[in-house]
mmCIF file of C-alpha atoms and ligand atoms in Angstrom:
data_model
loop_
_atom_site.group_PDB
_atom_site.id
_atom_site.type_symbol
_atom_site.label_atom_id
_atom_site.label_comp_id
_atom_site.label_asym_id
_atom_site.label_seq_id
_atom_site.Cartn_x
_atom_site.Cartn_y
_atom_site.Cartn_z
ATOM 1 C CA MET A 1478 89.585 97.066 -4.109
ATOM 2 C CA THR A 1479 92.947 97.922 -5.514
ATOM 3 C CA SER A 1480 94.561 101.090 -7.038
ATOM 4 C CA SER A 1481 97.426 98.779 -8.555
ATOM 5 C CA ALA A 1482 97.571 97.334 -11.872
ATOM 6 C CA ARG A 1483 99.563 95.880 -13.991
ATOM 7 C CA LEU A 1484 97.820 96.325 -17.859
ATOM 8 C CA LEU A 1485 98.464 95.963 -21.319
ATOM 9 C CA ILE A 1486 96.293 98.207 -23.821
ATOM 10 C CA VAL A 1487 96.745 95.725 -27.312
ATOM 11 C CA GLY A 1488 95.715 97.632 -30.970
ATOM 12 C CA PRO A 1489 95.910 98.304 -34.149
ATOM 13 C CA GLN A 1490 98.012 101.318 -35.748
ATOM 14 C CA GLY A 1491 95.874 104.194 -35.156
ATOM 15 C CA SER A 1492 93.061 102.777 -32.507
ATOM 16 C CA GLY A 1493 93.986 105.468 -30.004
ATOM 17 C CA LYS A 1494 95.925 103.491 -27.568
ATOM 18 C CA GLY A 1495 98.792 105.359 -27.166
ATOM 19 C CA THR A 1496 96.176 108.431 -26.165
ATOM 20 C CA GLN A 1497 94.115 106.262 -23.402
ATOM 21 C CA GLY A 1498 96.708 104.379 -22.371
ATOM 22 C CA VAL A 1499 98.432 107.626 -20.952
ATOM 23 C CA LEU A 1500 94.912 108.142 -19.498
ATOM 24 C CA VAL A 1501 94.008 105.051 -17.879
ATOM 25 C CA ALA A 1502 97.200 105.124 -15.981
ATOM 26 C CA GLU A 1503 96.911 108.709 -14.732
ATOM 27 C CA GLY A 1504 93.849 107.219 -13.367
ATOM 28 C CA PHE A 1505 95.801 104.432 -11.653
ATOM 29 C CA GLY A 1506 98.015 106.421 -10.910
ATOM 30 C CA ILE A 1507 100.786 104.022 -12.575
ATOM 31 C CA PRO A 1508 103.256 104.768 -15.428
ATOM 32 C CA VAL A 1509 103.260 103.865 -18.980
ATOM 33 C CA VAL A 1510 105.344 102.058 -20.499
ATOM 34 C CA SER A 1511 105.544 102.441 -23.830
ATOM 35 C CA THR A 1512 108.007 100.645 -26.187
ATOM 36 C CA GLY A 1513 108.072 102.325 -29.725
ATOM 37 C CA ASP A 1514 108.195 105.948 -27.100
ATOM 38 C CA ILE A 1515 111.213 104.587 -25.450
ATOM 39 C CA PHE A 1516 112.763 103.513 -28.654
ATOM 40 C CA ARG A 1517 111.616 107.156 -30.414
ATOM 41 C CA ALA A 1518 113.585 109.111 -27.549
ATOM 42 C CA ASN A 1519 116.411 106.969 -28.061
ATOM 43 C CA ILE A 1520 116.650 107.727 -31.011
ATOM 44 C CA LYS A 1521 116.255 111.193 -30.547
ATOM 45 C CA GLU A 1522 118.969 111.933 -27.812
ATOM 46 C CA GLY A 1523 120.563 110.207 -30.237
ATOM 47 C CA THR A 1524 121.996 106.731 -27.488
ATOM 48 C CA GLU A 1525 123.248 103.480 -29.057
ATOM 49 C CA LEU A 1526 120.527 101.644 -28.412
ATOM 50 C CA GLY A 1527 119.017 104.521 -30.735
ATOM 51 C CA GLN A 1528 121.593 103.967 -33.500
ATOM 52 C CA GLN A 1529 120.779 100.687 -33.096
ATOM 53 C CA VAL A 1530 117.458 101.286 -33.886
ATOM 54 C CA THR A 1531 116.076 103.617 -36.725
ATOM 55 C CA ALA A 1532 116.296 102.229 -39.540
ATOM 56 C CA ILE A 1533 114.304 99.697 -38.062
ATOM 57 C CA LEU A 1534 112.020 101.372 -36.643
ATOM 58 C CA ASP A 1535 111.709 103.880 -39.905
ATOM 59 C CA ALA A 1536 110.420 100.375 -42.051
ATOM 60 C CA GLY A 1537 108.180 99.680 -40.411
ATOM 61 C CA ASP A 1538 109.597 96.431 -38.844
ATOM 62 C CA LEU A 1539 110.172 94.808 -35.136
ATOM 63 C CA VAL A 1540 113.343 95.135 -33.263
ATOM 64 C CA PRO A 1541 115.018 92.165 -31.855
ATOM 65 C CA ASP A 1542 112.697 90.627 -29.695
ATOM 66 C CA GLU A 1543 115.515 89.819 -26.932
ATOM 67 C CA LEU A 1544 116.475 93.253 -26.906
ATOM 68 C CA THR A 1545 112.894 94.778 -26.895
ATOM 69 C CA SER A 1546 112.221 92.176 -24.006
ATOM 70 C CA ALA A 1547 115.345 93.222 -22.155
ATOM 71 C CA ILE A 1548 114.640 96.427 -22.620
ATOM 72 C CA VAL A 1549 110.881 96.655 -21.182
ATOM 73 C CA ARG A 1550 112.419 94.546 -17.948
ATOM 74 C CA ASP A 1551 114.838 96.964 -16.817
ATOM 75 C CA ARG A 1552 112.125 99.484 -16.747
ATOM 76 C CA LEU A 1553 109.712 96.496 -14.504
ATOM 77 C CA THR A 1554 112.644 96.954 -12.095
ATOM 78 C CA HIS A 1555 112.079 100.930 -11.735
ATOM 79 C CA GLU A 1556 110.673 101.493 -8.484
ATOM 80 C CA ASP A 1557 107.517 103.366 -9.817
ATOM 81 C CA ALA A 1558 106.671 99.773 -11.566
ATOM 82 C CA ALA A 1559 106.435 97.716 -8.405
ATOM 83 C CA HIS A 1560 102.681 98.710 -7.458
ATOM 84 C CA GLY A 1561 101.613 98.022 -11.573
ATOM 85 C CA PHE A 1562 102.608 99.773 -14.756
ATOM 86 C CA LEU A 1563 100.385 99.859 -18.132
ATOM 87 C CA LEU A 1564 102.417 98.485 -21.362
ATOM 88 C CA ASP A 1565 102.108 99.546 -24.423
ATOM 89 C CA GLY A 1566 103.234 98.358 -27.901
ATOM 90 C CA TYR A 1567 104.980 95.435 -25.639
ATOM 91 C CA PRO A 1568 104.493 92.275 -26.449
ATOM 92 C CA ARG A 1569 103.169 92.455 -29.844
ATOM 93 C CA ASN A 1570 103.952 88.539 -30.855
ATOM 94 C CA THR A 1571 103.471 85.412 -29.105
ATOM 95 C CA ALA A 1572 107.785 84.978 -28.138
ATOM 96 C CA GLN A 1573 107.755 87.862 -26.094
ATOM 97 C CA VAL A 1574 104.275 87.374 -24.530
ATOM 98 C CA ALA A 1575 106.233 84.261 -23.388
ATOM 99 C CA GLN A 1576 109.829 86.434 -22.682
ATOM 100 C CA LEU A 1577 107.445 88.777 -20.447
ATOM 101 C CA ASP A 1578 105.408 86.167 -18.758
ATOM 102 C CA GLU A 1579 109.067 84.349 -17.356
ATOM 103 C CA PHE A 1580 109.991 87.805 -16.281
ATOM 104 C CA LEU A 1581 106.780 88.198 -14.381
ATOM 105 C CA THR A 1582 106.288 84.814 -13.193
ATOM 106 C CA GLY A 1583 109.324 85.011 -11.417
ATOM 107 C CA ARG A 1584 108.405 87.779 -9.572
ATOM 108 C CA GLY A 1585 105.056 86.577 -8.497
ATOM 109 C CA GLU A 1586 103.353 88.809 -10.516
ATOM 110 C CA ALA A 1587 100.941 88.336 -13.889
ATOM 111 C CA LEU A 1588 99.467 90.525 -15.547
ATOM 112 C CA ASP A 1589 95.323 91.732 -14.606
ATOM 113 C CA ALA A 1590 93.826 93.100 -17.234
ATOM 114 C CA VAL A 1591 94.766 93.404 -21.581
ATOM 115 C CA ILE A 1592 92.373 96.499 -22.739
ATOM 116 C CA LEU A 1593 91.682 95.410 -26.608
ATOM 117 C CA LEU A 1594 90.960 99.101 -28.800
ATOM 118 C CA ASP A 1595 88.884 97.484 -31.178
ATOM 119 C CA VAL A 1596 88.192 100.353 -34.203
ATOM 120 C CA PRO A 1597 87.709 99.286 -38.115
ATOM 121 C CA ARG A 1598 90.141 99.079 -40.595
ATOM 122 C CA GLU A 1599 89.331 102.253 -42.290
ATOM 123 C CA GLU A 1600 89.375 104.567 -38.761
ATOM 124 C CA SER A 1601 92.343 103.569 -37.911
ATOM 125 C CA LEU A 1602 93.794 104.307 -41.623
ATOM 126 C CA GLU A 1603 91.965 108.081 -40.965
ATOM 127 C CA ARG A 1604 93.642 108.268 -37.793
ATOM 128 C CA LEU A 1605 96.949 107.704 -38.712
ATOM 129 C CA ARG A 1606 96.933 109.462 -42.316
ATOM 130 C CA LEU A 1607 95.268 112.849 -39.713
ATOM 131 C CA ARG A 1608 98.225 111.409 -37.327
ATOM 132 C CA ALA A 1609 101.111 111.699 -40.228
ATOM 133 C CA ILE A 1610 99.577 115.371 -41.367
ATOM 134 C CA GLU A 1611 99.856 116.606 -37.621
ATOM 135 C CA GLN A 1612 103.093 114.358 -36.299
ATOM 136 C CA GLY A 1613 105.127 113.833 -39.288
ATOM 137 C CA ARG A 1614 106.204 110.824 -37.498
ATOM 138 C CA SER A 1615 109.146 109.356 -39.163
ATOM 139 C CA ASP A 1616 107.037 105.977 -39.858
ATOM 140 C CA ASP A 1617 104.136 106.863 -40.379
ATOM 141 C CA THR A 1618 104.674 106.889 -44.728
ATOM 142 C CA ASP A 1619 102.523 104.366 -46.813
ATOM 143 C CA GLU A 1620 104.898 101.801 -46.979
ATOM 144 C CA ALA A 1621 105.507 101.717 -43.278
ATOM 145 C CA ILE A 1622 102.135 102.184 -42.373
ATOM 146 C CA ALA A 1623 101.086 99.371 -44.479
ATOM 147 C CA LYS A 1624 104.192 96.740 -42.978
ATOM 148 C CA ARG A 1625 103.342 97.376 -39.498
ATOM 149 C CA LEU A 1626 99.245 97.197 -40.290
ATOM 150 C CA ASP A 1627 100.573 93.158 -41.737
ATOM 151 C CA ILE A 1628 102.832 93.033 -38.478
ATOM 152 C CA TYR A 1629 99.735 93.286 -36.146
ATOM 153 C CA GLU A 1630 97.322 91.111 -37.778
ATOM 154 C CA GLN A 1631 100.010 88.701 -38.005
ATOM 155 C CA GLU A 1632 101.438 88.760 -35.526
ATOM 156 C CA THR A 1633 100.190 90.763 -32.596
ATOM 157 C CA ALA A 1634 96.316 89.712 -33.228
ATOM 158 C CA PRO A 1635 97.444 85.743 -32.210
ATOM 159 C CA ILE A 1636 98.849 87.096 -28.771
ATOM 160 C CA ILE A 1637 94.453 88.534 -27.850
ATOM 161 C CA SER A 1638 93.868 84.627 -28.102
ATOM 162 C CA VAL A 1639 96.892 83.006 -25.662
ATOM 163 C CA TYR A 1640 95.482 86.474 -22.951
ATOM 164 C CA ALA A 1641 91.436 85.240 -24.378
ATOM 165 C CA GLU A 1642 92.651 81.491 -22.669
ATOM 166 C CA ARG A 1643 93.426 83.377 -19.549
ATOM 167 C CA GLY A 1644 90.325 85.105 -19.480
ATOM 168 C CA ILE A 1645 92.015 89.275 -19.155
ATOM 169 C CA VAL A 1646 90.687 90.272 -21.950
ATOM 170 C CA ASP A 1647 87.888 93.453 -22.306
ATOM 171 C CA ARG A 1648 87.497 93.427 -25.274
ATOM 172 C CA ILE A 1649 86.712 97.625 -25.786
ATOM 173 C CA ASP A 1650 84.760 99.715 -28.836
ATOM 174 C CA GLY A 1651 86.996 102.408 -29.782
ATOM 175 C CA VAL A 1652 84.868 104.186 -31.222
ATOM 176 C CA GLY A 1653 84.003 107.633 -29.869
ATOM 177 C CA SER A 1654 84.375 110.945 -28.107
ATOM 178 C CA LEU A 1655 87.796 110.095 -26.166
ATOM 179 C CA ASP A 1656 86.058 110.709 -23.016
ATOM 180 C CA GLU A 1657 83.767 107.853 -23.725
ATOM 181 C CA ILE A 1658 86.281 105.378 -24.791
ATOM 182 C CA THR A 1659 88.821 106.254 -21.109
ATOM 183 C CA GLU A 1660 84.810 105.366 -19.576
ATOM 184 C CA ARG A 1661 84.269 102.498 -21.393
ATOM 185 C CA ILE A 1662 88.081 100.809 -19.827
ATOM 186 C CA ALA A 1663 87.480 102.013 -16.860
ATOM 187 C CA ALA A 1664 83.446 100.524 -16.590
ATOM 188 C CA ALA A 1665 85.520 97.161 -18.013
ATOM 189 C CA LEU A 1666 87.670 96.764 -15.434
ATOM 190 C CA ALA A 1667 86.171 97.979 -12.361
ATOM 191 C CA VAL A 1668 84.601 94.987 -13.155
ATOM 192 C CA ARG A 1669 87.421 93.173 -12.473
ATOM 193 C CA GLY A 1670 87.672 94.681 -8.906
ATOM 194 C CA LEU A 1671 90.294 97.199 -10.596
ATOM 195 C CA ALA A 1672 89.767 100.508 -9.454
ATOM 196 C CA GLN A 1673 91.126 103.970 -10.715
ATOM 197 C CA ARG A 1674 92.907 106.693 -7.499
ATOM 198 C CA VAL A 1675 90.878 109.144 -8.833
HETATM 199 P P1 ADP B 3053 102.624 101.754 -33.460
HETATM 200 O O1 ADP B 3053 101.505 101.018 -32.704
HETATM 201 O O2 ADP B 3053 102.141 103.246 -34.489
HETATM 202 O O3 ADP B 3053 103.543 100.756 -34.785
HETATM 203 P P2 ADP B 3053 104.314 102.051 -31.526
HETATM 204 O O4 ADP B 3053 104.843 103.433 -30.697
HETATM 205 O O5 ADP B 3053 103.777 101.331 -30.910
HETATM 206 O O6 ADP B 3053 103.642 101.699 -32.791
HETATM 207 O O7 ADP B 3053 105.906 101.011 -32.468
HETATM 208 C C1 ADP B 3053 106.518 102.104 -33.553
HETATM 209 C C2 ADP B 3053 107.649 101.091 -33.776
HETATM 210 O O8 ADP B 3053 108.997 101.047 -32.913
HETATM 211 C C3 ADP B 3053 107.645 99.734 -34.026
HETATM 212 O O9 ADP B 3053 107.242 99.805 -35.365
HETATM 213 C C4 ADP B 3053 108.437 98.655 -34.018
HETATM 214 O O10 ADP B 3053 109.602 99.080 -34.976
HETATM 215 C C5 ADP B 3053 109.361 99.074 -32.435
HETATM 216 N N1 ADP B 3053 108.726 98.535 -31.860
HETATM 217 C C6 ADP B 3053 107.488 99.369 -31.011
HETATM 218 N N2 ADP B 3053 107.035 98.057 -29.570
HETATM 219 C C7 ADP B 3053 108.056 97.053 -30.098
HETATM 220 C C8 ADP B 3053 108.410 95.525 -29.569
HETATM 221 N N3 ADP B 3053 107.427 95.270 -28.590
HETATM 222 N N4 ADP B 3053 108.757 95.069 -30.703
HETATM 223 C C9 ADP B 3053 109.701 94.768 -31.558
HETATM 224 N N5 ADP B 3053 109.357 96.372 -31.924
HETATM 225 C C10 ADP B 3053 108.497 96.754 -31.566
#
């Protein structure tokens, strides 16, 4: 048993992957690396990267793969990610999977598990509508939401079969209470010998 883990959490917009990702990462004592959060922080701080990506995020489009991968590579070389990390929002298409593979292989590493949060489309749409009201994220407009869901179905869903071929995907029922879902994830990871610290 080990408390280190290299994880990816995937799910459609509104699946709750951001919330669950934080809880799972806390349990393992590993950092969450969320590309959406990195971009939003840069936009808020008005950095050069932030200025580069504002319009892209508002439209619900993807930031160019090479730029996104370079940012993730840089983040993963920080000390706190040496023994594991939880990726949220990256990789998001097969090109990014290849770029991540190249980086991890170069370090003699690989993802241990991919948590797929399964939530019916109606439920995710409902949660997104709520989030739009509660948080007022600038990309939670009807148009940007529709664009992001389309990109998820066309570009992100296919990465699941790539990882499924490697036998590392855990499909988790994402409908239930917060705690129930966290427990389902922990149980699936424990089967892989990935035990949380707490
Ligand atoms: P959501 O999953 O609700 O779309 P995220 O926070 O994961 O929210 O992403 C917000 C936006 O950040 C995306 O719509 C996209 O513009 C950008 N983004 C995040 N991750 C990536 C990525 N891996 N590749 C390209 N763009 C990304």
